[in-house]
């Protein structure tokens, strides 16, 4: 595949203040991602996977170095531009689903499209498509508290993908899914990846996900220890 | 627009909590409108009654007359100005002569104010034409309050003692020819009315009066030699002040209520923001700007006030309409308020009052919603998503 670079990470470091001192969560990271990659950050708990996704998604600032996302420097970006970038180009899947409790499944998935001011008809079609992908057509009117962990995770995935973003940042998207659902979701993601050239960047230690990745970046203690392209 | 839509969704999603906040806000609306309407109605009635029963369209006071000093009464009288002779004969002005006197109801001694008023007067509503003599006794009238305090009945004879202009004590029997019912204690309590002519003879003050009430502002409207003109607004200013004071007292109650309602909304907002910080972080991650988030929460809070208008209207309008029709029955001790007060007060609800109340409640609700919402703008979305902000 001959693709443009969508993420460039240069000498990235992230330190968190704790107590009196600092904790280094990421250091000396240099990576490049091209559009259409299906890549994963893999590593033990605490290795810095979520931290890196957050910085790439402009939810957090680098302490050193920079990330260039779709041509925009995350270090210099202003909050308004960051909002717009996230709104138009990024879909987040959080480790803890973060669904809106008072909204139904349908309304949760519809939310990103409301932000994009899509027409009612467009929204309806896109929401139903997304719910179809994750196999939740029968739960449209349910509220999050009526869903199982796996179902909540699928709603979160549908919400991230409904606007067909260029980049999906997925933090442990299969943590609460059984085998069958995991494969179903992953197949859907691969399909979107193929059809729309959507870039997927995972943070995971789930073997089922790892099997699907075509690039595995291993993190340990905030450092990249391996970066392998998998030929399929 | 999106803020509005989402705020509605959140509000209805929150169910009972929203309902309780809306309920207490709606009670604030209704109570504020009801109380203000009550004072408004009371004020209007008190002013109308005062004009009708006591003040006319202004009064001419003898220069020495001081209503707050009973000792001035011995000197506070003078010849009724000749220019008013026609008006006096027509009854369009009411000359009144005042003197302290003593009565002896059931063996007790009671100081009263004896008031002589021309029987043909039409300047105020006192039924002076009912003071008709059956023999050679003096016909008198009094209000129901005075009659009750003396335990006097229609037709009773009462012994009255007074001092004439020369300081000589004299006494006479008067007969109660009329007992009238008035909302105005100032023309009732502690006083007995007799015909002006009899009064002038008793005091040996022929053709004199203490004050002259004008039934029409075209007849008297300025000072006249020894006489000082009291304009109607000046006469009413005491009543206005008193009602204003009562109103301030009453507003403390609804300010407390409003404060409670605002506190409930504020509390809900603060709670929302901390309980929902994950949610807020998430919508920021999805690309909502901080301004939009603040807008959602502010609109969400302010919507409580808007919903409260509808809920308040639901039970408030029937309540206000029935109050307006049937009025508030006032307890008897209400006379002690010192302000003319009718048996029944009909509250007056003006559009300005209703709109003003809606504006007051909506604006204050919006402000208490905005303050916690502004806190969101200082949230790091990353910390918010992790639910780490305390
Ligand atoms: N806001 C923060 N303040 C302080 N320390 C933080 C903060 N966020 C992350 N850390 C620390 O940085 C390290 C990396 O955290 P991170 O969440 O990126 O790990 P992870 O690889 O996603 O782990 P897991 O697999 O458990 O999700 C951890 O030791 C964590 O405690
Ligand atoms: Mg993590």
XYZ file of C-alpha atoms and ligand atoms in Angstrom:
654
model
C 0.000 0.000 0.000
C 1.257 3.409 -0.900
C -0.013 5.763 1.776
C 0.546 9.164 3.317
C 1.896 9.492 6.838
C -0.813 10.442 9.299
C 1.074 10.286 12.612
C 4.682 11.230 13.197
C 6.072 10.897 16.724
C 9.387 12.632 17.374
C 11.392 12.160 20.559
C 8.213 12.026 22.557
C 8.465 11.955 26.351
C 5.728 12.233 28.956
C 6.302 12.849 32.620
C 3.600 13.059 35.276
C 4.081 14.972 38.496
C 3.609 12.651 41.464
C 4.147 13.665 45.038
C 7.230 15.853 45.012
C 8.873 14.351 41.950
C 8.007 13.151 38.500
C 7.089 9.854 36.952
C 8.262 9.157 33.439
C 5.483 7.339 31.583
C 6.985 7.635 28.083
C 10.460 8.461 26.872
C 12.290 8.826 23.628
C 9.513 7.574 21.368
C 10.010 7.875 17.623
C 7.317 6.368 15.405
C 5.541 6.974 12.120
C 2.112 5.675 11.108
C 0.696 5.675 7.623
C -2.922 5.931 6.686
C -4.551 2.525 6.594
C -2.363 0.846 9.186
C -3.857 -1.673 11.586
C -1.308 -1.285 14.357
C -1.157 -2.037 18.061
C 0.743 -0.858 21.115
C 1.352 -3.991 23.097
C 2.848 -4.188 26.562
C 2.287 -4.923 30.200
C 0.051 -2.834 32.404
C 1.607 0.519 33.186
C 3.881 0.479 30.163
C 2.400 3.696 28.796
C -0.047 2.519 26.115
C -2.996 4.651 27.183
C -0.749 7.646 27.765
C 0.524 7.447 24.224
C -2.956 7.125 22.705
C -4.071 10.174 24.688
C -1.219 12.290 23.423
C -1.781 11.186 19.848
C -5.467 12.026 20.292
C -4.589 15.534 21.570
C -6.161 14.825 24.943
C -2.833 15.334 26.673
C 0.335 17.316 26.002
C 3.804 15.944 25.369
C 6.424 16.843 28.005
C 9.154 16.668 25.385
C 9.220 16.112 21.665
C 6.115 16.325 19.544
C 3.431 14.415 17.718
C 2.288 15.539 14.314
C -1.224 14.346 13.575
C -2.638 14.932 10.096
C -0.120 17.706 9.643
C -0.870 19.439 12.949
C 1.582 19.707 15.844
C -0.010 18.462 19.073
C 2.430 20.516 21.126
C 1.355 23.818 19.600
C -2.292 23.097 18.940
C -4.895 25.339 20.608
C -7.907 23.788 22.361
C -10.338 24.860 19.688
C -8.330 23.372 16.857
C -7.811 20.214 18.923
C -11.584 19.881 19.382
C -12.137 20.238 15.705
C -9.427 17.706 14.900
C -10.962 15.159 17.257
C -14.471 15.897 16.099
C -13.738 15.385 12.414
C -10.925 12.880 12.262
C -10.591 10.775 15.404
C -12.740 8.090 16.984
C -11.897 7.120 20.562
C -12.655 3.801 22.198
C -11.925 4.035 25.899
C -10.816 1.304 28.213
C -13.841 2.074 30.399
C -16.503 2.568 27.658
C -17.562 6.007 29.002
C -21.072 5.866 27.645
C -23.496 8.587 28.543
C -25.774 7.064 31.163
C -28.938 9.001 30.403
C -28.801 8.362 26.675
C -30.082 5.273 24.941
C -27.743 3.120 22.859
C -29.021 4.882 19.761
C -28.444 8.357 21.231
C -24.965 7.455 22.429
C -23.952 6.370 18.955
C -25.682 9.380 17.404
C -23.756 11.863 19.565
C -20.636 12.350 17.383
C -22.896 12.988 14.391
C -24.812 15.664 16.293
C -21.497 17.385 16.892
C -20.822 17.214 13.175
C -24.263 18.723 12.498
C -25.306 15.912 10.195
C -28.899 15.882 8.997
C -31.426 13.643 10.740
C -31.593 11.270 7.798
C -27.817 10.962 7.536
C -27.575 10.388 11.265
C -30.208 7.701 11.261
C -28.591 5.757 8.479
C -25.095 5.996 9.937
C -26.244 5.044 13.452
C -28.138 1.990 12.217
C -25.149 0.933 10.089
C -22.795 1.214 13.051
C -25.133 -0.725 15.330
C -25.405 -3.373 12.641
C -21.575 -3.700 12.555
C -21.430 -4.374 16.263
C -24.559 -6.529 16.280
C -26.669 -4.417 18.619
C -29.755 -3.760 16.508
C -31.941 -5.306 19.200
C -30.655 -2.966 21.956
C -31.283 0.367 20.241
C -33.554 1.707 22.991
C -31.636 0.303 25.975
C -29.834 2.525 28.462
C -26.177 1.740 29.281
C -27.023 0.397 32.730
C -29.178 -2.281 31.105
C -26.234 -3.564 29.047
C -23.588 -6.140 29.832
C -19.930 -5.111 29.797
C -19.457 -6.594 26.341
C -22.526 -4.846 24.973
C -21.352 -1.519 26.442
C -17.987 -2.017 24.789
C -19.699 -2.641 21.470
C -21.716 0.573 21.826
C -18.452 2.422 22.512
C -16.973 0.902 19.377
C -20.001 1.833 17.289
C -19.795 5.373 18.656
C -16.129 5.640 17.670
C -16.720 4.312 14.172
C -20.074 5.858 13.296
C -18.576 8.984 11.768
C -16.053 6.885 9.790
C -13.041 8.778 11.098
C -9.614 8.644 9.533
C -8.085 7.414 12.769
C -9.547 5.161 15.463
C -7.679 5.074 18.777
C -8.845 1.941 20.565
C -7.823 1.279 24.150
C -8.393 -2.390 25.026
C -11.521 -2.587 22.884
C -11.980 -6.307 23.447
C -11.242 -6.405 27.167
C -14.831 -7.307 28.013
C -15.833 -9.247 24.933
C -16.135 -12.985 24.524
C -14.344 -14.748 21.702
C -17.194 -14.684 19.240
C -17.922 -10.985 19.763
C -14.243 -10.098 19.694
C -13.772 -11.721 16.314
C -16.962 -10.194 14.999
C -15.862 -6.717 16.015
C -12.334 -7.217 14.747
C -13.680 -8.435 11.416
C -15.805 -5.307 11.224
C -12.804 -3.137 11.980
C -10.737 -4.870 9.343
C -13.543 -4.319 6.880
C -13.653 -0.587 7.637
C -9.890 -0.533 7.481
C -9.985 -2.050 4.013
C -13.001 -0.230 2.618
C -12.426 3.251 4.011
C -8.686 3.055 4.626
C -9.342 3.904 8.267
C -6.210 3.786 10.395
C -6.537 1.767 13.599
C -4.188 2.139 16.537
C -4.839 -0.248 19.414
C -3.533 -0.467 22.937
C -3.908 -4.064 23.960
C -2.517 -7.203 25.444
C -5.271 -9.417 24.076
C -3.940 -12.206 21.843
C -7.085 -12.186 19.763
C -6.393 -8.567 18.792
C -2.695 -9.150 18.352
C -3.491 -11.904 15.802
C -5.259 -9.326 13.635
C -2.579 -6.611 13.782
C -0.336 -5.965 10.842
C 2.117 -4.011 12.991
C 3.035 -4.675 16.602
C 4.835 -2.062 18.681
C 6.043 -3.412 21.981
C 6.258 -0.999 24.914
C 8.029 -1.592 28.187
C 8.431 1.019 30.908
C 7.567 3.782 28.501
C 10.041 2.740 25.828
C 9.579 1.081 22.454
C 11.377 -2.246 22.617
C 10.212 -3.694 19.302
C 8.373 -2.543 16.186
C 7.438 -5.389 13.840
C 5.546 -5.369 10.579
C 3.539 -8.570 10.191
C 3.222 -9.837 6.627
C -0.180 -11.496 6.158
C -28.931 24.370 19.311
C -27.049 21.192 20.041
C -26.584 22.361 23.626
C -30.327 22.795 23.901
C -31.090 19.385 22.475
C -28.567 17.645 24.694
C -29.664 19.587 27.761
C -33.236 18.403 27.219
C -32.043 14.834 26.829
C -30.003 15.042 30.010
C -32.834 16.629 31.950
C -35.403 14.057 30.970
C -32.831 11.343 31.430
C -32.253 12.491 35.011
C -35.933 11.942 35.833
C -36.891 12.394 39.480
C -34.055 14.747 40.391
C -35.049 17.074 37.572
C -38.669 16.873 38.630
C -37.898 17.801 42.241
C -35.785 20.779 41.215
C -38.436 21.914 38.788
C -41.121 21.487 41.437
C -39.364 23.653 44.009
C -38.604 26.294 41.380
C -42.228 26.294 40.271
C -43.308 26.786 43.887
C -40.965 29.771 44.043
C -42.633 31.273 40.982
C -46.113 30.804 42.358
C -45.311 32.024 45.863
C -43.460 35.111 44.625
C -46.305 35.998 42.291
C -48.950 35.229 44.897
C -47.317 37.254 47.674
C -46.527 40.223 45.467
C -49.997 40.073 43.987
C -51.389 40.038 47.496
C -49.453 43.142 48.542
C -50.281 44.805 45.261
C -53.991 44.068 45.718
C -53.880 45.110 49.347
C -52.151 48.366 48.448
C -54.659 49.146 45.732
C -57.603 48.346 47.983
C -56.121 50.293 50.886
C -55.614 53.322 48.658
C -59.094 53.076 47.161
C -60.679 52.594 50.585
C -58.682 55.453 52.052
C -59.823 57.798 49.319
C -63.379 56.607 49.598
C -63.712 56.662 53.398
C -61.227 59.172 54.724
C -59.123 61.237 52.375
C -61.420 62.289 49.565
C -59.411 64.083 46.906
C -57.265 65.909 49.395
C -57.882 67.767 52.642
C -57.602 71.266 53.942
C -56.186 71.258 57.458
C -56.347 74.101 59.866
C -52.803 75.414 60.261
C -52.591 74.275 63.909
C -53.889 70.775 63.285
C -51.437 67.961 63.845
C -52.959 64.489 63.513
C -50.186 63.024 65.680
C -50.732 65.403 68.590
C -54.139 65.288 70.323
C -53.274 68.356 72.447
C -53.340 70.608 69.391
C -57.042 69.915 68.938
C -58.170 72.652 71.318
C -56.597 75.267 69.035
C -56.911 73.533 65.711
C -60.068 75.046 64.357
C -61.075 78.033 62.368
C -63.932 79.531 60.414
C -64.705 77.604 57.251
C -63.503 79.857 54.385
C -66.412 81.697 52.842
C -65.320 80.757 49.360
C -66.322 77.188 50.228
C -69.847 78.024 51.360
C -71.484 76.777 48.172
C -69.459 73.578 48.182
C -70.381 72.947 51.820
C -74.054 73.457 51.059
C -73.850 71.159 48.057
C -72.057 68.532 50.104
C -69.108 68.295 47.727
C -66.778 69.101 50.597
C -67.040 67.747 54.125
C -66.063 70.083 56.974
C -65.101 68.175 60.100
C -64.642 69.500 63.614
C -62.676 67.414 66.132
C -62.600 67.374 69.904
C -61.520 64.908 72.568
C -64.381 63.597 74.725
C -65.173 60.948 77.274
C -67.842 58.232 77.273
C -68.865 55.785 79.990
C -69.708 52.428 78.450
C -70.844 49.925 81.101
C -69.438 52.072 83.900
C -65.954 52.338 82.395
C -64.330 55.609 81.399
C -63.245 55.738 77.783
C -61.490 58.573 75.980
C -62.674 59.041 72.448
C -62.443 61.473 69.609
C -65.697 63.235 68.871
C -66.050 64.170 65.230
C -68.625 66.518 63.814
C -69.282 66.140 60.106
C -71.770 67.917 57.865
C -74.711 65.556 57.370
C -75.215 66.436 53.717
C -71.606 65.708 52.701
C -70.920 63.424 49.742
C -67.125 63.832 49.792
C -66.505 60.530 51.575
C -68.510 57.358 52.011
C -69.461 57.870 55.666
C -73.274 57.615 55.848
C -73.626 60.979 57.590
C -77.144 61.413 56.204
C -78.264 58.611 58.533
C -77.717 60.837 61.549
C -81.362 61.835 61.865
C -82.817 62.965 65.154
C -86.075 61.432 66.358
C -86.558 63.925 69.182
C -84.280 66.634 70.482
C -81.387 64.272 71.211
C -78.181 64.373 69.122
C -78.069 61.574 66.496
C -74.681 59.860 66.246
C -72.988 57.173 64.185
C -70.005 54.920 64.685
C -68.215 52.078 62.967
C -68.606 48.440 63.857
C -65.226 48.322 65.643
C -66.200 51.173 67.963
C -69.669 49.706 68.528
C -68.102 46.390 69.466
C -65.575 47.903 71.834
C -68.341 49.836 73.627
C -70.802 46.985 73.345
C -73.208 49.530 71.857
C -76.333 48.783 69.819
C -78.282 50.809 67.327
C -80.671 53.115 69.220
C -78.610 53.142 72.444
C -78.201 56.396 74.305
C -74.687 57.329 75.319
C -73.547 60.012 77.714
C -70.735 62.140 76.282
C -68.660 64.632 78.232
C -66.489 67.258 76.599
C -64.940 70.636 77.179
C -66.148 73.596 75.199
C -64.001 76.361 73.751
C -63.968 78.118 77.101
C -62.693 75.039 78.857
C -65.992 74.340 80.566
C -67.046 70.710 80.961
C -70.448 69.815 79.650
C -72.300 66.576 78.988
C -75.060 65.428 76.699
C -76.828 62.216 75.725
C -76.465 61.111 72.152
C -78.362 58.322 70.386
C -76.738 55.884 68.013
C -78.609 56.448 64.773
C -76.291 54.425 62.521
C -73.568 51.807 62.736
C -71.512 51.472 59.579
C -69.067 48.843 58.379
C -65.787 50.128 56.954
C -62.402 48.604 56.124
C -60.845 51.795 57.502
C -60.034 51.756 61.235
C -59.003 55.459 61.033
C -62.664 56.513 60.684
C -63.958 53.892 63.085
C -61.858 52.892 66.087
C -62.048 55.191 69.124
C -64.381 57.780 67.633
C -68.000 58.821 67.480
C -69.482 60.909 64.693
C -72.192 63.513 65.213
C -73.624 66.220 62.960
C -71.305 69.185 62.473
C -73.997 71.648 63.526
C -74.463 69.916 66.914
C -70.716 69.731 67.393
C -70.263 73.437 66.687
C -72.985 74.273 69.207
C -71.493 71.961 71.837
C -68.037 73.497 71.455
C -69.396 77.028 70.877
C -67.454 77.205 67.637
C -70.111 78.342 65.213
C -69.127 78.002 61.542
C -65.762 76.458 62.377
C -64.006 73.239 61.431
C -60.684 71.433 61.966
C -60.399 70.060 58.481
C -62.313 70.113 55.241
C -62.331 67.074 53.002
C -62.611 67.779 49.309
C -64.693 65.382 47.261
C -63.257 66.776 44.053
C -59.829 68.163 43.357
C -61.304 71.030 41.342
C -62.869 72.525 44.476
C -59.881 72.646 46.804
C -56.338 72.201 45.569
C -54.193 74.767 47.332
C -53.579 76.432 50.689
C -56.265 78.886 51.777
C -55.283 81.652 54.280
C -55.198 79.789 57.643
C -55.602 76.421 55.991
C -52.980 74.059 54.670
C -53.817 71.824 51.749
C -52.831 68.171 51.981
C -52.621 66.575 48.571
C -53.894 63.048 48.111
C -50.440 61.572 47.370
C -49.123 63.168 50.572
C -52.014 61.671 52.537
C -51.453 58.268 50.955
C -47.713 58.230 51.501
C -48.060 56.745 54.987
C -50.116 53.863 53.681
C -47.740 53.289 50.806
C -44.805 53.203 53.181
C -46.510 50.795 55.520
C -47.456 48.417 52.732
C -43.960 48.673 51.336
C -42.646 47.627 54.740
C -45.017 44.674 54.959
C -43.935 43.740 51.464
C -40.280 43.695 52.428
C -41.172 41.518 55.403
C -43.079 39.172 53.117
C -40.330 39.036 50.541
C -37.920 37.567 53.087
C -40.052 34.459 53.003
C -39.910 34.059 49.270
C -36.260 35.005 49.076
C -35.561 32.093 51.417
C -37.673 29.857 49.219
C -35.905 31.066 46.097
C -32.528 30.586 47.769
C -33.505 27.009 48.609
C -34.549 26.377 45.031
C -31.339 27.870 43.691
C -29.318 25.842 46.152
C -31.018 22.684 44.904
C -30.180 23.570 41.311
C -26.621 24.556 42.242
C -26.187 21.318 44.151
C -27.495 19.312 41.224
C -25.110 21.110 38.916
C -22.071 20.571 41.128
C -23.028 16.954 41.607
C -23.573 16.522 37.885
C -20.191 17.887 37.106
C -18.347 15.643 39.514
C -20.499 12.595 38.916
C -20.353 13.124 35.200
C -16.740 14.145 34.761
C -16.028 10.948 32.828
C -18.904 11.767 30.563
C -17.668 15.321 30.165
C -14.153 14.141 29.377
C -15.625 11.775 26.832
C -17.623 14.386 24.987
C -14.571 16.645 24.963
C -12.638 13.714 23.491
C -15.335 13.378 20.868
C -14.636 16.927 19.806
C -17.001 19.084 21.809
C -15.412 22.417 22.684
C -15.212 23.616 26.256
C -17.563 26.439 25.404
C -20.122 23.960 24.152
C -19.775 21.917 27.320
C -20.305 25.007 29.456
C -23.288 25.884 27.297
C -24.816 22.436 27.755
C -24.546 22.573 31.503
C -25.716 26.161 31.744
C -28.676 25.504 29.486
C -29.373 22.329 31.397
C -29.565 24.281 34.653
C -31.533 27.130 33.152
C -33.980 24.680 31.608
C -35.073 23.799 35.136
C -36.430 27.319 35.379
C -38.135 27.061 31.991
C -39.747 23.728 32.807
C -40.790 25.217 36.143
C -42.747 27.894 34.273
C -44.856 25.180 32.689
C -45.266 23.165 35.862
C -45.982 26.331 37.857
C -48.566 27.400 35.285
C -50.247 24.026 35.603
C -51.285 24.536 39.213
C -50.430 28.220 39.602
C -52.865 29.631 37.049
C -55.953 27.944 38.540
C -54.745 28.981 41.993
C -54.140 32.606 41.012
C -57.417 32.812 39.120
C -59.379 31.495 42.068
C -57.502 33.818 44.457
C -58.331 36.695 42.203
C -61.978 35.729 42.158
C -62.472 34.765 45.798
C -59.742 36.795 47.461
C -57.927 36.069 50.722
C -60.192 36.222 53.759
C -58.277 38.326 56.268
C -58.299 37.370 59.945
C -59.773 39.901 62.379
C -56.456 40.705 64.044
C -55.287 42.030 60.683
C -56.679 45.392 61.867
C -53.645 45.608 64.143
C -51.406 45.886 61.092
C -52.147 49.606 61.236
C -52.993 49.701 57.554
C -56.540 49.835 56.259
C -57.409 46.268 55.496
C -60.583 44.859 54.040
C -62.227 41.623 55.207
C -61.173 40.092 51.934
C -58.171 41.088 49.882
C -58.219 40.504 46.167
C -54.677 40.056 44.913
C -53.693 41.939 41.767
C -51.466 40.082 39.314
C -49.970 42.330 36.699
C -48.213 41.116 33.579
C -45.137 43.016 34.744
C -45.192 41.084 38.015
C -45.451 37.730 36.261
C -42.826 38.502 33.625
C -40.559 40.086 36.221
C -40.763 36.985 38.409
C -40.048 34.676 35.484
C -37.082 36.813 34.529
C -35.750 36.927 38.095
C -35.979 33.170 38.605
C -34.646 32.279 35.160
C -31.692 34.635 35.385
C -30.692 33.558 38.877
C -31.047 29.891 37.914
C -28.881 30.463 34.864
C -26.221 32.134 36.971
C -26.067 29.327 39.519
C -25.870 26.863 36.646
C -23.125 28.754 34.896
C -20.800 28.990 37.894
C -20.211 25.242 38.293
C -20.278 24.752 34.521
C -17.378 27.169 34.207
C -15.320 24.817 36.352
C -15.456 22.317 33.524
C -13.454 24.594 31.312
C -10.532 24.138 33.690
C -10.764 20.358 33.544
C -8.039 18.413 31.839
C -10.034 16.053 29.592
C -7.581 13.292 30.266
C -8.032 13.516 34.030
C -11.758 13.885 33.544
C -11.983 10.720 31.477
C -10.169 8.838 34.210
C -12.580 10.331 36.776
C -9.681 11.704 38.770
C -10.872 15.210 39.587
C -12.045 15.641 43.146
N -2.372 11.499 35.038
C -1.410 10.723 35.533
N -0.722 11.095 36.642
C 0.250 10.331 37.160
N 0.630 9.173 36.645
C 0.005 8.718 35.548
C -1.055 9.466 34.946
N -1.504 8.784 33.880
C -0.762 7.647 33.810
N 0.136 7.611 34.808
C 1.133 6.566 35.027
O 1.799 6.317 33.828
C 2.024 4.935 33.665
C 1.490 4.482 32.335
O 0.090 4.533 32.407
P -0.846 4.049 31.247
O -2.237 4.286 31.648
O -0.387 4.681 29.987
O -0.541 2.495 31.202
P -1.134 1.369 30.255
O -0.004 0.821 29.487
O -2.288 1.902 29.520
O -1.626 0.297 31.318
P -2.925 -0.640 31.309
O -2.607 -1.793 30.445
O -3.082 -1.025 32.732
O -4.043 0.196 30.832
C 1.390 4.235 34.830
O 2.390 3.884 35.778
C 0.454 5.267 35.403
O 0.381 5.117 36.805
Mg -4.356 1.660 29.543
